[in-house]
PDB file of C-alpha atoms in Angstrom:
ATOM      1  CA  MET I 148     -12.944   8.019 -13.426  1.00 61.00           C
ATOM      2  CA  THR I 149      -9.681   7.004 -15.250  1.00 69.00           C
ATOM      3  CA  HIS I 150      -9.346   3.186 -15.133  1.00 80.00           C
ATOM      4  CA  LEU I 151      -5.898   4.002 -14.452  1.00 92.00           C
ATOM      5  CA  ASP I 152      -6.627   5.590 -10.910  1.00 94.00           C
ATOM      6  CA  LEU I 153      -7.585   2.549  -9.111  1.00 96.00           C
ATOM      7  CA  LEU I 154      -3.915   1.460  -9.619  1.00 96.00           C
ATOM      8  CA  TYR I 155      -2.116   3.883  -8.998  1.00 96.00           C
ATOM      9  CA  LEU I 156      -3.826   4.734  -5.687  1.00 97.00           C
ATOM     10  CA  THR I 157      -3.679   0.637  -4.880  1.00 97.00           C
ATOM     11  CA  VAL I 158       0.169   1.401  -5.320  1.00 97.00           C
ATOM     12  CA  ALA I 159       0.417   4.338  -3.043  1.00 97.00           C
ATOM     13  CA  VAL I 160      -1.413   2.474  -0.638  1.00 96.00           C
ATOM     14  CA  VAL I 161       0.818  -0.995  -0.528  1.00 96.00           C
ATOM     15  CA  TYR I 162       3.984   1.643  -0.236  1.00 96.00           C
ATOM     16  CA  VAL I 163       2.723   3.455   2.475  1.00 95.00           C
ATOM     17  CA  VAL I 164       1.186   0.868   3.890  1.00 94.00           C
ATOM     18  CA  ASP I 165       3.866  -1.822   3.740  1.00 92.00           C
ATOM     19  CA  VAL I 166       7.145  -0.371   2.123  1.00 93.00           C
ATOM     20  CA  SER I 167       7.545   3.149   3.483  1.00 92.00           C
ATOM     21  CA  GLY I 168       7.865   2.167   7.176  1.00 86.00           C
ATOM     22  CA  PHE I 169       5.332   4.517   8.182  1.00 87.00           C
ATOM     23  CA  THR I 170       2.814   2.298   9.355  1.00 86.00           C
ATOM     24  CA  GLN I 171       5.656   0.564  11.213  1.00 84.00           C
ATOM     25  CA  THR I 172       6.155   3.955  13.242  1.00 87.00           C
ATOM     26  CA  TRP I 173       1.992   4.862  13.422  1.00 86.00           C
ATOM     27  CA  LEU I 174       1.692   1.597  15.090  1.00 86.00           C
ATOM     28  CA  GLY I 175       5.266   2.241  17.807  1.00 87.00           C
ATOM     29  CA  TRP I 176       3.046   5.875  18.713  1.00 89.00           C
ATOM     30  CA  LEU I 177      -0.431   3.422  18.822  1.00 86.00           C
ATOM     31  CA  SER I 178       1.247   1.439  21.409  1.00 88.00           C
ATOM     32  CA  ARG I 179       3.210   4.026  23.603  1.00 90.00           C
ATOM     33  CA  PHE I 180      -0.280   6.236  23.734  1.00 86.00           C
ATOM     34  CA  LEU I 181      -2.279   3.567  24.636  1.00 88.00           C
ATOM     35  CA  HIS I 182       0.470   2.014  26.962  1.00 87.00           C
ATOM     36  CA  ALA I 183      -0.210  -1.472  25.678  1.00 88.00           C
ATOM     37  CA  ARG I 184       1.377  -3.108  22.391  1.00 89.00           C
ATOM     38  CA  VAL I 185      -0.767  -2.911  19.499  1.00 83.00           C
ATOM     39  CA  THR I 186       0.774  -4.873  16.042  1.00 84.00           C
ATOM     40  CA  GLU I 187      -2.190  -4.319  13.761  1.00 79.00           C
ATOM     41  CA  LEU I 188      -4.879  -2.109  13.395  1.00 80.00           C
ATOM     42  CA  ARG I 189      -7.392  -3.252  10.493  1.00 83.00           C
ATOM     43  CA  PRO I 190      -8.047  -1.926   7.714  1.00 81.00           C
ATOM     44  CA  PHE I 191      -5.031   0.688   8.525  1.00 83.00           C
ATOM     45  CA  SER I 192      -2.191  -1.944   8.801  1.00 86.00           C
ATOM     46  CA  CYS I 193      -3.767  -4.464   6.330  1.00 92.00           C
ATOM     47  CA  SER I 194      -2.240  -3.223   2.459  1.00 94.00           C
ATOM     48  CA  THR I 195      -5.141  -6.069   0.894  1.00 96.00           C
ATOM     49  CA  CYS I 196      -7.436  -4.807   3.533  1.00 95.00           C
ATOM     50  CA  MET I 197      -6.519  -0.779   2.758  1.00 96.00           C
ATOM     51  CA  THR I 198      -6.667  -1.228  -0.643  1.00 97.00           C
ATOM     52  CA  TRP I 199     -10.052  -2.231  -1.171  1.00 97.00           C
ATOM     53  CA  TRP I 200     -11.328   0.550   0.992  1.00 97.00           C
ATOM     54  CA  ALA I 201     -10.061   3.004  -0.362  1.00 96.00           C
ATOM     55  CA  CYS I 202     -11.032   1.726  -3.882  1.00 96.00           C
ATOM     56  CA  LEU I 203     -14.003   1.262  -3.252  1.00 96.00           C
ATOM     57  CA  ALA I 204     -14.028   5.060  -0.743  1.00 96.00           C
ATOM     58  CA  TRP I 205     -12.495   6.577  -4.759  1.00 96.00           C
ATOM     59  CA  ALA I 206     -15.068   4.893  -6.416  1.00 95.00           C
ATOM     60  CA  LEU I 207     -17.458   6.806  -4.224  1.00 95.00           C
ATOM     61  CA  ILE I 208     -16.353   9.877  -4.335  1.00 95.00           C
ATOM     62  CA  ARG I 209     -15.739   9.781  -7.910  1.00 94.00           C
ATOM     63  CA  ARG I 210     -19.459   8.532  -8.424  1.00 94.00           C
ATOM     64  CA  ASP I 211     -18.719   6.068 -10.333  1.00 92.00           C
ATOM     65  CA  PHE I 212     -19.858   3.102  -8.035  1.00 94.00           C
ATOM     66  CA  THR I 213     -20.177   0.884 -10.298  1.00 94.00           C
ATOM     67  CA  LEU I 214     -19.942  -3.290 -10.729  1.00 95.00           C
ATOM     68  CA  TRP I 215     -16.462  -2.585 -12.865  1.00 95.00           C
ATOM     69  CA  THR I 216     -14.930  -0.905  -9.975  1.00 95.00           C
ATOM     70  CA  VAL I 217     -15.935  -3.254  -7.089  1.00 95.00           C
ATOM     71  CA  ALA I 218     -14.242  -5.835  -8.949  1.00 96.00           C
ATOM     72  CA  ALA I 219     -11.480  -3.382  -9.876  1.00 96.00           C
ATOM     73  CA  SER I 220     -11.306  -3.357  -6.340  1.00 96.00           C
ATOM     74  CA  ALA I 221     -11.449  -6.851  -5.645  1.00 97.00           C
ATOM     75  CA  GLY I 222      -8.828  -7.621  -8.293  1.00 96.00           C
ATOM     76  CA  LEU I 223      -5.822  -5.006  -6.887  1.00 97.00           C
ATOM     77  CA  SER I 224      -6.658  -5.678  -3.317  1.00 97.00           C
ATOM     78  CA  LEU I 225      -5.919  -9.784  -4.592  1.00 97.00           C
ATOM     79  CA  LEU I 226      -2.575  -8.204  -5.931  1.00 97.00           C
ATOM     80  CA  SER I 227      -1.725  -6.323  -3.633  1.00 97.00           C
ATOM     81  CA  ILE I 228       0.838  -8.460  -1.304  1.00 96.00           C
ATOM     82  CA  PRO I 229       2.413  -9.481  -5.229  1.00 97.00           C
ATOM     83  CA  LEU I 230       3.060  -6.069  -5.620  1.00 97.00           C
ATOM     84  CA  GLN I 231       4.281  -5.359  -2.584  1.00 97.00           C
ATOM     85  CA  ASP I 232       6.705  -8.109  -3.446  1.00 97.00           C
ATOM     86  CA  PHE I 233       7.627  -6.607  -7.246  1.00 97.00           C
ATOM     87  CA  LEU I 234       8.151  -3.678  -4.726  1.00 96.00           C
ATOM     88  CA  LEU I 235      10.574  -4.579  -2.985  1.00 96.00           C
ATOM     89  CA  PHE I 236      12.538  -6.831  -5.747  1.00 97.00           C
ATOM     90  CA  VAL I 237      12.768  -3.083  -7.354  1.00 96.00           C
ATOM     91  CA  ARG I 238      14.681  -1.427  -4.857  1.00 95.00           C
ATOM     92  CA  GLU I 239      16.335  -4.521  -3.679  1.00 96.00           C
ATOM     93  CA  GLY I 240      17.884  -4.766  -7.381  1.00 97.00           C
ATOM     94  CA  LEU I 241      18.086  -1.528  -7.573  1.00 96.00           C
ATOM     95  CA  SER I 242      20.231  -0.902  -4.369  1.00 96.00           C
ATOM     96  CA  SER I 243      21.655  -4.324  -5.281  1.00 95.00           C
ATOM     97  CA  LEU I 244      23.033  -2.533  -9.025  1.00 95.00           C
ATOM     98  CA  ILE I 245      24.460   0.927  -6.905  1.00 95.00           C
ATOM     99  CA  ARG I 246      26.701  -1.184  -5.014  1.00 94.00           C
ATOM    100  CA  LYS I 247      28.169  -2.717  -7.590  1.00 92.00           C
ATOM    101  CA  LEU I 248      28.877  -0.018  -9.550  1.00 91.00           C
ATOM    102  CA  PHE I 249      30.165   1.754  -6.342  1.00 90.00           C
ATOM    103  CA  ASP I 250      32.662  -1.661  -5.748  1.00 89.00           C
ATOM    104  CA  LYS I 251      34.574  -1.517  -9.317  1.00 84.00           C
ATOM    105  CA  MET I 252      34.359   2.866  -8.556  1.00 81.00           C
TER     106      MET I 252
END
């Protein structure tokens, strides 16, 4: 397994869980289905939890379950919130730049 695989997986998990809006969509569907308000369903609605479990599952699938992959999974799950903030910063920064460019046209 390349060590970047876990980082790529973390970026994908954080994007899907925290940035894309998918979590709110499926929680809303689940709330309607159950006729009860569901605001979170860990680990699926928590990027820290999902990163931890997804990285461990990936290591098991790749048959590379070592102390290094457990430590890397812990470190990447720890960084899921700052990564979320960074992804939002990039998105908002680019949106702001594009709006300024359109204003100058």
